[in-house]
XYZ file of N, CA, C and O in Angstrom:
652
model
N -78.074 -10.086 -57.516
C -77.342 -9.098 -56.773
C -75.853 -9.390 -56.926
O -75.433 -10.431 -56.420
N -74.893 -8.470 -57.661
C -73.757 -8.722 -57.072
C -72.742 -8.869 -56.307
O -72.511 -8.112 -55.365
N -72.211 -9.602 -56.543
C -71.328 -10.173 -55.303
C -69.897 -8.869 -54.778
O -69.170 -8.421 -55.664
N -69.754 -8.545 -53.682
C -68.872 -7.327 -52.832
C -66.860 -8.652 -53.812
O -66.489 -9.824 -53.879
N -66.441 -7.428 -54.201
C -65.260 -8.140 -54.431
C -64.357 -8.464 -52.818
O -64.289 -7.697 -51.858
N -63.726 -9.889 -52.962
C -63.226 -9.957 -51.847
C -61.842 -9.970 -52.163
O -61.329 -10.226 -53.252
N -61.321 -9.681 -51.144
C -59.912 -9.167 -50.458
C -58.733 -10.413 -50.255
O -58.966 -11.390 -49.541
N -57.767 -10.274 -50.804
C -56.677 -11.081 -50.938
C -56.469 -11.642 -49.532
O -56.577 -10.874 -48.576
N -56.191 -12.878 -49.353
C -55.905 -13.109 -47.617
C -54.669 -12.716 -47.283
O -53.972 -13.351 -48.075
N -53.895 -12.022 -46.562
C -52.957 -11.717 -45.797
C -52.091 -12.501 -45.801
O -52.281 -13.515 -45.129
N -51.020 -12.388 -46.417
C -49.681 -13.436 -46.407
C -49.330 -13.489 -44.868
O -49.377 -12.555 -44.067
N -48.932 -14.926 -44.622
C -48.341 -15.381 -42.950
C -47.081 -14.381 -42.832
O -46.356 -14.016 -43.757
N -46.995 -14.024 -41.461
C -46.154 -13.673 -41.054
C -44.825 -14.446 -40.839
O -45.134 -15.256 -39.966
N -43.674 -14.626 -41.109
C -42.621 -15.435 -41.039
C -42.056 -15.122 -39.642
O -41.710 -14.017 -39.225
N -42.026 -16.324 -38.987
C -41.711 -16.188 -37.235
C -40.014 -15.811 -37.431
O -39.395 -16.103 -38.454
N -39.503 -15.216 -36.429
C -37.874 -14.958 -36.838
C -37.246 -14.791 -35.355
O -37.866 -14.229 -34.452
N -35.758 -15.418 -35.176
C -35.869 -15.167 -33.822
C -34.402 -14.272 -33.567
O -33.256 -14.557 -33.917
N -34.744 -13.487 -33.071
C -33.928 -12.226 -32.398
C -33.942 -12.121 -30.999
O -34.728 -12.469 -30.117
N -32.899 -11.567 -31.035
C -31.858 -11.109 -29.579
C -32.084 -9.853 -29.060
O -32.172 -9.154 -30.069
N -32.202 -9.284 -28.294
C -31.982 -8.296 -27.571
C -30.807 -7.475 -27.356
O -30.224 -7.640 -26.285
N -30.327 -6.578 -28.213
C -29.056 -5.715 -28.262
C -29.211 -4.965 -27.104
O -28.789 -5.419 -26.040
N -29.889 -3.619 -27.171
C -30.054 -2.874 -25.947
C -31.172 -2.738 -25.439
O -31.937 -3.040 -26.355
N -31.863 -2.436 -24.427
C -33.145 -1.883 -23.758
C -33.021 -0.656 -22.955
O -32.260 -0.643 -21.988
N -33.673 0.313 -23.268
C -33.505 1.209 -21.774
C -34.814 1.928 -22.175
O -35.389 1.700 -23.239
N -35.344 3.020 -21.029
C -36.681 3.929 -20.865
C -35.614 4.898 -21.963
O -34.431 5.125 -22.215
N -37.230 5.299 -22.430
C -36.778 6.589 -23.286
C -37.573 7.863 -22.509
O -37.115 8.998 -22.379
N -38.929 7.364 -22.009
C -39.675 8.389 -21.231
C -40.185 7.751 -20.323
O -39.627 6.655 -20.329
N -41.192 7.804 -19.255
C -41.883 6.899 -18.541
C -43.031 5.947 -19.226
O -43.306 4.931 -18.588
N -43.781 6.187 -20.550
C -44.554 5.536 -21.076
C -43.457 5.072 -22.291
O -44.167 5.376 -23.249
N -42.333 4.595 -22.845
C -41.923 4.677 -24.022
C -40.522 4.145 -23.098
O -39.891 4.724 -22.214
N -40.321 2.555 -23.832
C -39.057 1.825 -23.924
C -38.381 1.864 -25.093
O -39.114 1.844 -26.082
N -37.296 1.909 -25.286
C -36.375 1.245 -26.789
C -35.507 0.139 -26.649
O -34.524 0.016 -25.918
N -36.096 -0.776 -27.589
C -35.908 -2.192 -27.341
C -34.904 -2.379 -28.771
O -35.514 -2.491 -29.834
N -33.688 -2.407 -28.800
C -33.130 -2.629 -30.010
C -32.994 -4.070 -29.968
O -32.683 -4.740 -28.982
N -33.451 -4.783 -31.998
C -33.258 -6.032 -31.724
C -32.359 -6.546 -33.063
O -32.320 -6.004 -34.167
N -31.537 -7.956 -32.543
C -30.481 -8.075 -33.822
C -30.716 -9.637 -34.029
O -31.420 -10.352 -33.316
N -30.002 -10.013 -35.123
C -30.158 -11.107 -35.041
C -29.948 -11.379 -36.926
O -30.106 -10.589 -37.857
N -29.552 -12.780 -36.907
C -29.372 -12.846 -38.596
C -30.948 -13.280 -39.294
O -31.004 -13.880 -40.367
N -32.057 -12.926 -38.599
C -33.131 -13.458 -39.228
C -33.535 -12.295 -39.436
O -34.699 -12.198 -39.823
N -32.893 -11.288 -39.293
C -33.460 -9.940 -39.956
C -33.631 -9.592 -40.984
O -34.292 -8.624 -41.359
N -32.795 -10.674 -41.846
C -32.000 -10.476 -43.461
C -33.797 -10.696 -44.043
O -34.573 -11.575 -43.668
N -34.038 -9.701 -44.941
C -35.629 -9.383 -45.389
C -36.302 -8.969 -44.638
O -37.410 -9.143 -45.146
N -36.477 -8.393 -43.487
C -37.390 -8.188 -42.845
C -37.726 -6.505 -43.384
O -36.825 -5.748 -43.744
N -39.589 -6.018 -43.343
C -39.643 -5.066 -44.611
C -40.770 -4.746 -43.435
O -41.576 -5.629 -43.142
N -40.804 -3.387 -42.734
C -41.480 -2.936 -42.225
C -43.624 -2.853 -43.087
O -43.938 -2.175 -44.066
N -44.183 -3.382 -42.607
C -45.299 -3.036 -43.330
C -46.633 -1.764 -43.211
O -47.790 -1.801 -43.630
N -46.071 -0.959 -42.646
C -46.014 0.838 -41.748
C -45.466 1.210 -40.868
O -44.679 0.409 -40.363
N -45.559 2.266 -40.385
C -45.068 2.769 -39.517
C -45.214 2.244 -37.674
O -44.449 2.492 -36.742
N -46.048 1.736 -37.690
C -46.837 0.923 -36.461
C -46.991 -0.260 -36.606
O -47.828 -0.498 -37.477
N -46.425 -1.408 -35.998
C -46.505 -2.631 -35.653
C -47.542 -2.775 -34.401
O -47.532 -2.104 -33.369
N -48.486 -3.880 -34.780
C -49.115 -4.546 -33.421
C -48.420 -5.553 -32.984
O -48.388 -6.623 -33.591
N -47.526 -5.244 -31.437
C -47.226 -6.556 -30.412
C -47.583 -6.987 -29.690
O -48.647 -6.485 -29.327
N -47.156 -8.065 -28.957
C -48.344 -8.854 -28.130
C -48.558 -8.018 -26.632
O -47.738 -7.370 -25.982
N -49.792 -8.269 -26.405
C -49.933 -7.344 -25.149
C -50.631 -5.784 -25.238
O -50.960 -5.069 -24.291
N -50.733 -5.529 -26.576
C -51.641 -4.445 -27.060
C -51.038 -3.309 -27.036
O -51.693 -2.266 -27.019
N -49.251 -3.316 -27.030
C -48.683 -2.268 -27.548
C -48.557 -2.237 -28.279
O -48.701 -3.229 -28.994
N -48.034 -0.629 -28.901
C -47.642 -0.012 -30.067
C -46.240 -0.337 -30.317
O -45.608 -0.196 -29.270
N -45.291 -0.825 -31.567
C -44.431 -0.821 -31.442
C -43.867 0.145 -32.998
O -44.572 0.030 -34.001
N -43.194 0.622 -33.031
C -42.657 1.586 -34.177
C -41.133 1.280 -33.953
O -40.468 1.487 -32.937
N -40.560 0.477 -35.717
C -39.535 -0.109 -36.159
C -38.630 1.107 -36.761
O -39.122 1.887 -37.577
N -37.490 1.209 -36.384
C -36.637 2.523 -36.936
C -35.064 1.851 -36.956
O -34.658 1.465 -35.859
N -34.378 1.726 -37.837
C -33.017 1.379 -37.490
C -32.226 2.603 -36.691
O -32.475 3.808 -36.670
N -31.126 1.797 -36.011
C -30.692 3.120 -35.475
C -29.698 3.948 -36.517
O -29.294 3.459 -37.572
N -29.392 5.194 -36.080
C -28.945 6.259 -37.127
C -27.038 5.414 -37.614
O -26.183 4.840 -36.939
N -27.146 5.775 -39.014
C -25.695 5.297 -39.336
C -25.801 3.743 -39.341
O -24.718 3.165 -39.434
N -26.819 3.033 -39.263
C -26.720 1.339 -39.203
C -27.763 1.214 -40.779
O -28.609 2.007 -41.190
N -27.330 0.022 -41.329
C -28.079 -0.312 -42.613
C -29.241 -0.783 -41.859
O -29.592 -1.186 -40.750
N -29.779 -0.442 -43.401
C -31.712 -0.620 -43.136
C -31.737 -2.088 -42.917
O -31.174 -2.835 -43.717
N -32.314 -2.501 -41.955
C -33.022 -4.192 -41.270
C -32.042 -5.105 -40.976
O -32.146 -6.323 -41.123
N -30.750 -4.299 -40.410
C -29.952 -5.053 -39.790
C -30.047 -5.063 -38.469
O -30.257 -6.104 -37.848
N -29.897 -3.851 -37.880
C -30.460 -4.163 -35.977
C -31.963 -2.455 -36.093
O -31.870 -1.228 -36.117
N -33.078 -3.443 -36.124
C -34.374 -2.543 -35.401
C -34.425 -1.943 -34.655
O -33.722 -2.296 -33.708
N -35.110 -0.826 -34.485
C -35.098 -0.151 -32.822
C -36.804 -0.644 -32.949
O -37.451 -0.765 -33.989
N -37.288 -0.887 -31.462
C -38.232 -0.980 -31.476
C -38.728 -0.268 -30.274
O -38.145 -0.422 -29.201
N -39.621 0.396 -30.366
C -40.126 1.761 -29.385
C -41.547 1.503 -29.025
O -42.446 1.804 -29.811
N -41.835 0.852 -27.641
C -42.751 0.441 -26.836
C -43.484 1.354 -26.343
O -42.912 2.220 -25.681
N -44.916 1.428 -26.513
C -46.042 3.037 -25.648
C -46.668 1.695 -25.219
O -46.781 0.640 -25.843
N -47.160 2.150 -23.575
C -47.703 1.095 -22.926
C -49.175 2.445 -22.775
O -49.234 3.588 -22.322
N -50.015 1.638 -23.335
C -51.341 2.903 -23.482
C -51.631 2.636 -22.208
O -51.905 3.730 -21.714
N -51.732 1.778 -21.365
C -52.469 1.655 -19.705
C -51.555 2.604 -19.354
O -52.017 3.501 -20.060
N -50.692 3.068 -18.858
C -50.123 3.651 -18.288
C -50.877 4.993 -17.843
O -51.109 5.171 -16.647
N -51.352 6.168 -19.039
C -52.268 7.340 -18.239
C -53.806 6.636 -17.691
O -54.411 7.199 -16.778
N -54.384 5.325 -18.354
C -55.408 4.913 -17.507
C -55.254 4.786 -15.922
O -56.267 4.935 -15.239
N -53.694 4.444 -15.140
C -53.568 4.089 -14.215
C -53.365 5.619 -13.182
O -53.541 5.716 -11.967
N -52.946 6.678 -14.155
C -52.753 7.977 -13.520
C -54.433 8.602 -13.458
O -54.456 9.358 -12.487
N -55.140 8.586 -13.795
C -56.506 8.911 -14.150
C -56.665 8.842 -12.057
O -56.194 9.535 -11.156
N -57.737 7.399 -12.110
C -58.027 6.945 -11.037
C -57.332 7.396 -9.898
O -57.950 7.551 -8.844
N -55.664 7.714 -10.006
C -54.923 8.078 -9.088
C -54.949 9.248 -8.692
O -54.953 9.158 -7.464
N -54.968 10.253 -8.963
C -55.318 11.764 -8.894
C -57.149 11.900 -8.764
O -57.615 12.834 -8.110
N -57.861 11.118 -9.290
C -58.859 11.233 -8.373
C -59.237 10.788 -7.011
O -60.155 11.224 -6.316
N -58.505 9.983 -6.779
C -58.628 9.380 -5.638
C -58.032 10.815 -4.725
O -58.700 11.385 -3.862
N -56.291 11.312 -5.255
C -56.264 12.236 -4.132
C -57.115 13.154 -4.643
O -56.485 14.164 -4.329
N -58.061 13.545 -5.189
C -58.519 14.890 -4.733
C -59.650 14.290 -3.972
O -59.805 14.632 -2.800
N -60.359 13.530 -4.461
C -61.331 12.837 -3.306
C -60.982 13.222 -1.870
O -61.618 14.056 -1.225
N -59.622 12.361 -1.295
C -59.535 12.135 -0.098
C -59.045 14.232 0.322
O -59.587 14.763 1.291
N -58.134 14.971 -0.486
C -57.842 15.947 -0.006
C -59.322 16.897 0.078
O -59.426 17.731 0.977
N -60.448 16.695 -0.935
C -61.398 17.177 -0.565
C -62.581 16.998 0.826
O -63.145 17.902 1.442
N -62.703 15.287 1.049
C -62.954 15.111 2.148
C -62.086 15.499 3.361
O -62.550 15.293 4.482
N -61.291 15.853 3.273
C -60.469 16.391 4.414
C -60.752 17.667 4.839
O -61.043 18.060 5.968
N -60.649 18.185 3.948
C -61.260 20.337 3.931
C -62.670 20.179 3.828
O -63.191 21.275 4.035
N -63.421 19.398 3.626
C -65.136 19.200 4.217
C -64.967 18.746 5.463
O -66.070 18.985 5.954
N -64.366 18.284 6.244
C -64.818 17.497 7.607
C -63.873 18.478 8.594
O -64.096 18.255 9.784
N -63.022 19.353 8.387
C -62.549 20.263 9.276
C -63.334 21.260 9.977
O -64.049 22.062 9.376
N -63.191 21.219 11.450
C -64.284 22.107 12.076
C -63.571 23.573 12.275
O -62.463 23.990 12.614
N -64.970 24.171 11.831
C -64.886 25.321 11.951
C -65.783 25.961 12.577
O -66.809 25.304 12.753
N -65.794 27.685 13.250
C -66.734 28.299 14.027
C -68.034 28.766 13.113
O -68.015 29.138 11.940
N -69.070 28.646 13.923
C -69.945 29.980 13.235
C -69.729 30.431 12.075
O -68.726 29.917 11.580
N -70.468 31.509 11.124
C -70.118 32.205 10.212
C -70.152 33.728 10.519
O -69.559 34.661 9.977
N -71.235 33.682 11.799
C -71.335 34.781 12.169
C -70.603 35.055 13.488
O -70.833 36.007 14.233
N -69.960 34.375 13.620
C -68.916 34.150 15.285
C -67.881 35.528 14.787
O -67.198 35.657 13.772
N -68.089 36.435 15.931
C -66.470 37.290 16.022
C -66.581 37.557 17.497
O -67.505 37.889 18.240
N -65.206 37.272 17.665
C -65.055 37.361 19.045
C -63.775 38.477 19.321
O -62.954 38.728 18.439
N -63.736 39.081 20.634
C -62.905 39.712 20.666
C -62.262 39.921 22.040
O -63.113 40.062 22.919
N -61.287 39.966 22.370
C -60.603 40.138 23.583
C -59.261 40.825 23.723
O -58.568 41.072 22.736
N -58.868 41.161 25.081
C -57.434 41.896 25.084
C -56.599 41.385 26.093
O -57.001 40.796 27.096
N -55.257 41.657 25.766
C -54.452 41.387 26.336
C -53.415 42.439 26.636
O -53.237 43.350 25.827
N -52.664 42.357 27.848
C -51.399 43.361 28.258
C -50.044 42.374 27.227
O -49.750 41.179 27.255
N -49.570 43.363 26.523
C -48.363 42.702 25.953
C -47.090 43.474 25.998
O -47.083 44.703 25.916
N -46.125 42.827 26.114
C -44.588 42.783 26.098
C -43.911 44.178 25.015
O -44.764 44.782 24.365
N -43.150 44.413 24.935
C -42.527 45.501 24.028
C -41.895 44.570 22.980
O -40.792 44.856 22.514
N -42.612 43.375 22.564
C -42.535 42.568 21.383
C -43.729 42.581 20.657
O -43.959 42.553 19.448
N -44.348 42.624 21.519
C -46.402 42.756 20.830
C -46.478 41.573 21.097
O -47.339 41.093 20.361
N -45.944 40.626 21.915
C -46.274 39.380 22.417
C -47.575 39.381 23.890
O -47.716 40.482 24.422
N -48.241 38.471 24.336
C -49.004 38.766 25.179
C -47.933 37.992 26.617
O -47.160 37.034 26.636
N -48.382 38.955 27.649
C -47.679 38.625 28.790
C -48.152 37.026 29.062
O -49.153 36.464 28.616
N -47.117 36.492 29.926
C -47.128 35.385 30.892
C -48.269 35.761 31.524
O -48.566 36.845 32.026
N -49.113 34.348 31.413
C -50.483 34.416 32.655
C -49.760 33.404 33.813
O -49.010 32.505 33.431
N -49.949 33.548 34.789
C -49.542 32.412 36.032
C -47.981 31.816 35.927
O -47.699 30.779 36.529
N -47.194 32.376 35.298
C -46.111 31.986 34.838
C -45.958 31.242 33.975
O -45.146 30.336 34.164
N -46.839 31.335 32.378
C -46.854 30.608 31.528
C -47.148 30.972 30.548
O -48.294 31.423 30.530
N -46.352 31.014 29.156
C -46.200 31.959 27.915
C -48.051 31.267 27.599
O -48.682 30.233 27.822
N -48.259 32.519 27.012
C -49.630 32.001 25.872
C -49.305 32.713 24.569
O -48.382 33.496 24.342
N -50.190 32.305 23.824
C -50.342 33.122 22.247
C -50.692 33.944 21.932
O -50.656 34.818 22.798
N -51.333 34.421 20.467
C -52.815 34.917 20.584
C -53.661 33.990 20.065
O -54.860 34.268 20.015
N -53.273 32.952 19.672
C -54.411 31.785 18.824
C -54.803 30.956 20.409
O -55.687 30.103 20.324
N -54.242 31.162 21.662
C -54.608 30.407 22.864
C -55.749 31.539 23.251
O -56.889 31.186 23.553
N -55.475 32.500 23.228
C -56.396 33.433 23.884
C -57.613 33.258 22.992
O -58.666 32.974 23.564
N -57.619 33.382 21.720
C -58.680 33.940 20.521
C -59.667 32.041 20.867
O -60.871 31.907 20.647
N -59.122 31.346 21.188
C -59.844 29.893 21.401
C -60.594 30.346 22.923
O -61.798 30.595 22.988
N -59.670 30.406 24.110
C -60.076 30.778 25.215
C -61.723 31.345 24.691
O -62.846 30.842 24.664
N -60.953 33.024 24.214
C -62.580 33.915 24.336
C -63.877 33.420 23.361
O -65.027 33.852 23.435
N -63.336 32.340 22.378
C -64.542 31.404 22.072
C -65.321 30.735 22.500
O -66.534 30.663 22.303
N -64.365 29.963 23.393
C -64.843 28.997 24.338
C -66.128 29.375 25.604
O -67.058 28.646 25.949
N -65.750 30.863 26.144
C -66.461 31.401 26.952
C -67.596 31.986 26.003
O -68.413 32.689 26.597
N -67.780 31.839 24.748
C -68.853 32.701 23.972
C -69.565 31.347 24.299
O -70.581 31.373 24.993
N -69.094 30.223 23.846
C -69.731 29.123 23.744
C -70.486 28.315 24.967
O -71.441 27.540 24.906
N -69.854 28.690 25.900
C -70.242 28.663 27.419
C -71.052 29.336 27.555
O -72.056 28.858 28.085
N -71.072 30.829 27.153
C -72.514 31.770 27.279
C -73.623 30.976 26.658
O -74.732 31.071 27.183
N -73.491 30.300 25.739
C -74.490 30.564 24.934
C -75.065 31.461 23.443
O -75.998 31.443 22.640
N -73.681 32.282 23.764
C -74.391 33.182 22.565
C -73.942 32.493 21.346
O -74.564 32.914 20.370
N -72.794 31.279 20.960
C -72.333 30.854 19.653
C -72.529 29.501 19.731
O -72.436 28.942 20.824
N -72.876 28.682 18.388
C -72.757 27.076 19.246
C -71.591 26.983 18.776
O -70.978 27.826 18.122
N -71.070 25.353 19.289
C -69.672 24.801 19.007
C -69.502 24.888 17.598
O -70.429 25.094 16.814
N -67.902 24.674 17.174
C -67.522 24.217 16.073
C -68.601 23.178 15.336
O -69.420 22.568 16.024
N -68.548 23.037 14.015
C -69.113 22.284 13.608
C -68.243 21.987 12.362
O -67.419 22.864 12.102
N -68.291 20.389 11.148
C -67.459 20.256 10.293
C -68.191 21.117 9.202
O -69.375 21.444 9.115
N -67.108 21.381 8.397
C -67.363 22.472 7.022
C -68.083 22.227 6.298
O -68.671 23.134 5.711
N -68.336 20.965 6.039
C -69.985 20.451 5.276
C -71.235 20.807 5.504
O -72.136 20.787 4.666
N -71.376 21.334 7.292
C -72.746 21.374 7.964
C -73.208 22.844 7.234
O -74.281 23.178 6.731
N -71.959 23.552 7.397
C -72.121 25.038 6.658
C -72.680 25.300 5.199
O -73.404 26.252 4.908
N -72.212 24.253 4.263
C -72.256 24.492 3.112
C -74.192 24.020 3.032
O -74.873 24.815 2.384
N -74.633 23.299 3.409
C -75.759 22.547 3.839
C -77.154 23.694 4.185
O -78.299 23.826 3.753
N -76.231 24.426 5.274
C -77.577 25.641 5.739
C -77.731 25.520 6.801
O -78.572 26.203 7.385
């Protein structure tokens, strides 16, 4: 059987030590890390994408108007970053959904109805010397349905969906 041809081993990487010219955010996932230093002299990009430590992406570009591999730009994507937005937005819809499930509400078949003498605002008069609403009254004439008997209490919005 013949033998699979094998593959040249990978020349060492030459360690080189550089400085830090500038840093700043370019976006919220994406730093630019410009780096200088006289150990740059040969340094020969080997694609477009560098692997750095920590499992970012780094992409080597000189900056515009500067000779090639004298000061690098180096442009940081931190891939965790939308993993950490994921979980986060589910969580709020979780909690905003449990919130609008556990709010009580009446009946489905509850209508209630009542009247009031009102003001030349369409406001309802003072009872006993004391402003009311119409969302005080429209609770009131619930309350007495519920006292009858004819409606049961509130219940949370889940019980509804249920049956």
């Amino acid at each position: 059987m013949p033998q699979p041809p094998t593959q040249p081993a990978p020349a060492p990487l030459p360690l080189r030590l550089l400085r830090v010219v500038a840093n700043h955010h370019v976006t919220l996932r994406m730093r630019r890390v410009t780096l200088g230093g006289s150990d740059l002299g040969g340094f020969t990009s080997v694609g477009p994408d560098q692997q750095v430590a920590g499992g970012q992406k780094a992409s080597w570009q000189p900056p515009r108007g500067a000779e090639p591999n004298t000061c690098p730009t180096m442009r940081l994507v931190n891939p965790r970053h939308r993993s950490r937005i994921l979980p986060a937005c589910f969580l709020v819809a979780l909690v905003a959904f449990g919130w609008y499930a556990t709010q009580s509400v009446r009946p489905a078949d509850c209508e209630v109805s009542f009247s009031a003498f009102t003001g030349s605002d369409g406001q309802p008069l003072p009872e006993n010397g004391e402003e009311v609403t119409w969302d005080e009254l429209d609770e009131r004439a619930y309350q007495d349905l519920v006292a009858s008997g004819r409606y049961g209490p509130p219940t949370a919005r889940w019980h509804r969906w249920l049956g």
